[in-house]
PDB file of C-alpha atoms in Angstrom:
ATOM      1  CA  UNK A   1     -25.628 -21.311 -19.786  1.00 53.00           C
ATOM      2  CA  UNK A   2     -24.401 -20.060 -23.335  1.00 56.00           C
ATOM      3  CA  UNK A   3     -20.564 -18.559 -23.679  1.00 60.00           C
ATOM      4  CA  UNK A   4     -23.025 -15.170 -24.149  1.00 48.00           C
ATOM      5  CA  UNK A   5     -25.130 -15.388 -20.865  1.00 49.00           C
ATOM      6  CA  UNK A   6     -21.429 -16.491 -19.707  1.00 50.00           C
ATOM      7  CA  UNK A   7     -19.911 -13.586 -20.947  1.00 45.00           C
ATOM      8  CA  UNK A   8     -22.490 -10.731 -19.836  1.00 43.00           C
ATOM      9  CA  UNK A   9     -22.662 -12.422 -16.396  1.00 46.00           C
ATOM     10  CA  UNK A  10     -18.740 -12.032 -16.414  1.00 51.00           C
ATOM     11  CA  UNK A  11     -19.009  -8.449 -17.702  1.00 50.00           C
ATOM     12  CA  UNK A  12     -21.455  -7.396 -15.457  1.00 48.00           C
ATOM     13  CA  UNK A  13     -19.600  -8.858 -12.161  1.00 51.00           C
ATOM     14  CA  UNK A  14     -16.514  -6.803 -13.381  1.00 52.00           C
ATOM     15  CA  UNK A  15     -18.626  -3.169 -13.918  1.00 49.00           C
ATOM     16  CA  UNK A  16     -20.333  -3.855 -10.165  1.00 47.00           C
ATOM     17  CA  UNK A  17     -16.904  -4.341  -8.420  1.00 49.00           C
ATOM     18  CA  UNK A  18     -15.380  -1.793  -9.901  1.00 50.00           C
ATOM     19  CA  UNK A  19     -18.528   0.799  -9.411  1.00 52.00           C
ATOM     20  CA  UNK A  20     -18.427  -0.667  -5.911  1.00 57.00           C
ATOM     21  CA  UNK A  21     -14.309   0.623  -5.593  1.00 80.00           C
ATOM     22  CA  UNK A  22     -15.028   3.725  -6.480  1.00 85.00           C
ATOM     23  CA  UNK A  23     -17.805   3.985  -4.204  1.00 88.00           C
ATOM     24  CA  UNK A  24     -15.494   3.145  -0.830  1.00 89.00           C
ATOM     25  CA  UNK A  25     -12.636   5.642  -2.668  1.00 91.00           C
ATOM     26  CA  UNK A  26     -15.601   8.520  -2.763  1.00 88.00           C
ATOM     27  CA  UNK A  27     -17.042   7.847   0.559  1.00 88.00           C
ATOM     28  CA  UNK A  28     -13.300   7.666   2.389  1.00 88.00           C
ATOM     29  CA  UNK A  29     -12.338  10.112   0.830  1.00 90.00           C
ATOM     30  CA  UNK A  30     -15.631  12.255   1.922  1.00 90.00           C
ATOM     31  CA  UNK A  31     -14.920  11.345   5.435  1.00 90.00           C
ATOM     32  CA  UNK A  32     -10.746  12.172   4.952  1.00 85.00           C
ATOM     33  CA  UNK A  33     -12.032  15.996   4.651  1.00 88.00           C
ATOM     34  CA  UNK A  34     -13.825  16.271   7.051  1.00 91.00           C
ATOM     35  CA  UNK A  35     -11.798  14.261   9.759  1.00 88.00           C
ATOM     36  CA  UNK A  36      -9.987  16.492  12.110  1.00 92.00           C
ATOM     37  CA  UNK A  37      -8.166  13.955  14.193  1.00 94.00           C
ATOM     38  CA  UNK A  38      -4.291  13.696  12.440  1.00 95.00           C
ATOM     39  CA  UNK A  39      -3.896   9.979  13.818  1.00 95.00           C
ATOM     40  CA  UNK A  40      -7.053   8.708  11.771  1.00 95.00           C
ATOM     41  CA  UNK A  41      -6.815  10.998   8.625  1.00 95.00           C
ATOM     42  CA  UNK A  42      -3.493   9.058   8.316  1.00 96.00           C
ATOM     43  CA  UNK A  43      -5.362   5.743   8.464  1.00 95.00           C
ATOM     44  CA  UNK A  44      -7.770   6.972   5.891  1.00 93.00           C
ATOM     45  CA  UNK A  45      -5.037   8.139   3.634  1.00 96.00           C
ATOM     46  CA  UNK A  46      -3.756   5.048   4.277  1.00 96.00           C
ATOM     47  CA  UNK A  47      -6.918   3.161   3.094  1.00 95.00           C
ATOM     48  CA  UNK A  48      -6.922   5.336   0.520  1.00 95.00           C
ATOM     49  CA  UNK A  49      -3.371   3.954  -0.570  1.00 96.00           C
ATOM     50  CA  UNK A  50      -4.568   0.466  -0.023  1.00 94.00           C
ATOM     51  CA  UNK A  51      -7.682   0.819  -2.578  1.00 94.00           C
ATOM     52  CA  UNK A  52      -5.607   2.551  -5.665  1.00 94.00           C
ATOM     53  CA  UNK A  53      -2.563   0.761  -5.356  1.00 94.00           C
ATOM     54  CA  UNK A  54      -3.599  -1.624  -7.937  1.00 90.00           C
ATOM     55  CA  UNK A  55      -5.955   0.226 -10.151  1.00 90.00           C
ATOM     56  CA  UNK A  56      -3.970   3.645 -10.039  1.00 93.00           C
ATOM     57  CA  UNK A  57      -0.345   3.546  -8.937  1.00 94.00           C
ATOM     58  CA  UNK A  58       0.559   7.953  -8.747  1.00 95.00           C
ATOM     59  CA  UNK A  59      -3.079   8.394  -6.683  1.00 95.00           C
ATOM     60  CA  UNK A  60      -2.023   5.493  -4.407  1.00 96.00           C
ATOM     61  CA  UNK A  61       1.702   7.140  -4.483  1.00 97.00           C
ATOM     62  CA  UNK A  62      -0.211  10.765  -3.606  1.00 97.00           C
ATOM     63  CA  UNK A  63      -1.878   8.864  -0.414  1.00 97.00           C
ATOM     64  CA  UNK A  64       0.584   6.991   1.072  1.00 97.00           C
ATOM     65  CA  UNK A  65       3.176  10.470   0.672  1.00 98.00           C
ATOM     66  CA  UNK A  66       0.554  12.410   2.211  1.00 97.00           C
ATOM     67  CA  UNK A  67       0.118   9.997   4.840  1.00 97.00           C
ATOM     68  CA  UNK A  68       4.097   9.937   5.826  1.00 98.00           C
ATOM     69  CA  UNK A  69       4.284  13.668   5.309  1.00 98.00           C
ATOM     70  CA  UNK A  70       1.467  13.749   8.017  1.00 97.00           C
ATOM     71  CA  UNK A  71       2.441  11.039  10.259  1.00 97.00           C
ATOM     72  CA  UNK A  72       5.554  12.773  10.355  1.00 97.00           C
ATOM     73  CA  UNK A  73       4.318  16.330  11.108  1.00 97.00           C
ATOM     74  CA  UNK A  74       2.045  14.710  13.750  1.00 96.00           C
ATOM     75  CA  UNK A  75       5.074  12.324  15.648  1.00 96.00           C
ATOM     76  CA  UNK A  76       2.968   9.213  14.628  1.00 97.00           C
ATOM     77  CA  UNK A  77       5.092   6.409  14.678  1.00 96.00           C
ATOM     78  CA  UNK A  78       2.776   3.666  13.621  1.00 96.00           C
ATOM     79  CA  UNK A  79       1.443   5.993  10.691  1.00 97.00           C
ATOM     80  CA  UNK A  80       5.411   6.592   9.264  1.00 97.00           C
ATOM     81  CA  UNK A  81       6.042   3.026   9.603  1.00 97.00           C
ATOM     82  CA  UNK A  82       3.246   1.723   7.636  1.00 97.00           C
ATOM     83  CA  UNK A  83       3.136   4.829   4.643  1.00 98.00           C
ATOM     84  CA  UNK A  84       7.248   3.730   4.676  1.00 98.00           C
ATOM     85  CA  UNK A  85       6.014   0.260   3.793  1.00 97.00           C
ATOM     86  CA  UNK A  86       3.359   1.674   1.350  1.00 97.00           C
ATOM     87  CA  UNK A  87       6.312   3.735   0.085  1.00 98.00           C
ATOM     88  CA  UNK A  88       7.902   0.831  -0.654  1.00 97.00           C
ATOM     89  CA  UNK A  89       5.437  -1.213  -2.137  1.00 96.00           C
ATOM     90  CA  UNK A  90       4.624   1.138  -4.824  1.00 97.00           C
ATOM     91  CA  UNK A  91       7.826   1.802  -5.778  1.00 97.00           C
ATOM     92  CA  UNK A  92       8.782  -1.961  -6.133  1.00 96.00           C
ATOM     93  CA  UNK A  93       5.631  -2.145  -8.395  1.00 94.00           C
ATOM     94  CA  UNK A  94       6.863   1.091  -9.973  1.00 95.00           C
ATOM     95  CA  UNK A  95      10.412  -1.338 -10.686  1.00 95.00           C
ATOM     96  CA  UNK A  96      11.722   1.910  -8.663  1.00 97.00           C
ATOM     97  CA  UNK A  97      13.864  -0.738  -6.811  1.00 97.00           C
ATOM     98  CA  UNK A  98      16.983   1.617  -5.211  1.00 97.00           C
ATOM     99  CA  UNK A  99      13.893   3.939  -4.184  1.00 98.00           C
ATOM    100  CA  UNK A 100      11.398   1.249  -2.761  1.00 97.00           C
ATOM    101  CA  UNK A 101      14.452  -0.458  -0.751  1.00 97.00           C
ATOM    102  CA  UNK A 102      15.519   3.196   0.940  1.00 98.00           C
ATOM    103  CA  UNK A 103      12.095   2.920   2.187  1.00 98.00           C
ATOM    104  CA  UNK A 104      11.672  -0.448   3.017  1.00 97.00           C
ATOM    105  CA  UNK A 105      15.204  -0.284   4.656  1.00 97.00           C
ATOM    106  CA  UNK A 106      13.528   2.471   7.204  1.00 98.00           C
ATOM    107  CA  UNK A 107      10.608   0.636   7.540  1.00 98.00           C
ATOM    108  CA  UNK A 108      12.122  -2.241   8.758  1.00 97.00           C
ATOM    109  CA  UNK A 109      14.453  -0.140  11.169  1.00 97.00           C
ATOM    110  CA  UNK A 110      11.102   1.566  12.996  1.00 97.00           C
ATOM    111  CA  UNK A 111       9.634  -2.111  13.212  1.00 97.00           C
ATOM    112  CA  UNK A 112      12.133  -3.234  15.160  1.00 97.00           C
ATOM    113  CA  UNK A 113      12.221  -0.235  17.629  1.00 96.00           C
ATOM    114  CA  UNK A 114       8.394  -0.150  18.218  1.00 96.00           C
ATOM    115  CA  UNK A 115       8.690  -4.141  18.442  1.00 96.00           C
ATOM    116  CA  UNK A 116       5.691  -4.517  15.288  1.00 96.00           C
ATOM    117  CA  UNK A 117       6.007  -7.730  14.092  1.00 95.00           C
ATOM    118  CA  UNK A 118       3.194  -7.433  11.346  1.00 95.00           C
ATOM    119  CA  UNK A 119       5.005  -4.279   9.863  1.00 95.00           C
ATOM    120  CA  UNK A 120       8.490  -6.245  10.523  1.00 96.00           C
ATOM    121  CA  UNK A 121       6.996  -9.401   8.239  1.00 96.00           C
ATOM    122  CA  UNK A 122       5.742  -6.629   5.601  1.00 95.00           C
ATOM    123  CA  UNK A 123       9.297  -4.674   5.439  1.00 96.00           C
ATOM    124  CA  UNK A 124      10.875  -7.964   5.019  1.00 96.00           C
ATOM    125  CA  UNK A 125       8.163  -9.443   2.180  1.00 95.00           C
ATOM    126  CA  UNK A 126       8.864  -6.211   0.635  1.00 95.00           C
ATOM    127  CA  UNK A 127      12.682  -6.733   0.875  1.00 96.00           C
ATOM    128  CA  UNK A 128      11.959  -9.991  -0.422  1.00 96.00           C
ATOM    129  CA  UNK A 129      10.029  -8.911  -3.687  1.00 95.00           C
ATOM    130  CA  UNK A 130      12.737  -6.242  -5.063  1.00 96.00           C
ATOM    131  CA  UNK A 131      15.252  -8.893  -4.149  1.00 96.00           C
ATOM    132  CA  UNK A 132      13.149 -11.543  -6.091  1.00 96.00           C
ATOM    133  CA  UNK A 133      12.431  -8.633  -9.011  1.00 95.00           C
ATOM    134  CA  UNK A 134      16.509  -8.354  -8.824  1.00 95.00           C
ATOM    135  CA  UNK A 135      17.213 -11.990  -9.563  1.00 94.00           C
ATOM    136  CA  UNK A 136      18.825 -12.551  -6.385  1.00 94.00           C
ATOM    137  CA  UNK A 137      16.318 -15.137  -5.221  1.00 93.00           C
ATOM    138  CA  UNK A 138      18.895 -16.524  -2.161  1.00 93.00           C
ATOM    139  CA  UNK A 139      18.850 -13.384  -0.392  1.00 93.00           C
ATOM    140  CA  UNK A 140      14.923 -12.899  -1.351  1.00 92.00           C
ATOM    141  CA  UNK A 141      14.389 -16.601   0.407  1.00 92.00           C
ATOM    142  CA  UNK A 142      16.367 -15.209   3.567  1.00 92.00           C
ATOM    143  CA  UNK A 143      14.151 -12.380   3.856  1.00 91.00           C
ATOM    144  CA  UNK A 144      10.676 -14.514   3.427  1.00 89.00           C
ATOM    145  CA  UNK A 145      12.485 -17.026   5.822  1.00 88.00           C
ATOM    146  CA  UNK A 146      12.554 -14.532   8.126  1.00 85.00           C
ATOM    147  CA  UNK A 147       8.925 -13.717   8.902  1.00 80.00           C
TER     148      UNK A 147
END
């Protein structure tokens, strides 16, 4: 195969994935307006989050606030635990460190009271990444350590 075959093979695998993307954001969110049920349109929103985070940081921070907002409005503890650790995520990637850790810092506190060890590991990863963005790589190793 030639460097051009190479190339248009590489370019064309990089225009499907991303047409295929925006295809699961459309269709989610197609089924986010018309879902009822508070519990799942928080997952979706969630989902949502999980599928922009990369490509488009303020629509991914526009999900996962929509989905605490909700999960709060709606007493769903599961939902406010993991938009906190979206939250948090975004804002580390944002190098919105004082913010991300505030939300991180709950996130890890509503772990430990609903005894979620997945969300626990991902509060403390998170910890670990603004600590690791902050130079202070001993306390960042505590953190991974932990999980």
């Amino acid at each position: 195969m030639n460097i051009l075959q190479t190339f248009l093979l590489l370019f064309w695998i990089a225009f499907n994935s991303i047409g295929q993307s925006q295809q699961r954001i459309d269709s989610i969110e197609m089924i986010l307006y018309t879902e009822h049920d508070p519990t799942q349109k928080v997952k979706l929103t969630l989902s949502l989050f999980e599928e922009l985070k990369s490509s488009n940081q303020e629509r991914a921070l526009y999900y996962a606030e929509q989905a605490y907002n909700l999960s709060l409005t709606n007493k769903y503890s599961e939902g406010e635990l993991r938009s906190l650790n979206a939250l948090g995520e975004i804002y580390s990637d944002k190098t919105e460190f004082k913010i991300a850790m505030d939300y991180v810092v709950q996130a890890k506190l509503i772990a430990e009271q609903l005894d979620d060890m997945k969300q626990l590991c991902v509060a403390l990863y998170n910890m670990g990444r603004i600590y690791t963005s902050l130079g202070n790589y001993e306390k960042s190793s505590e953190l991974y350590y932990e999980c």
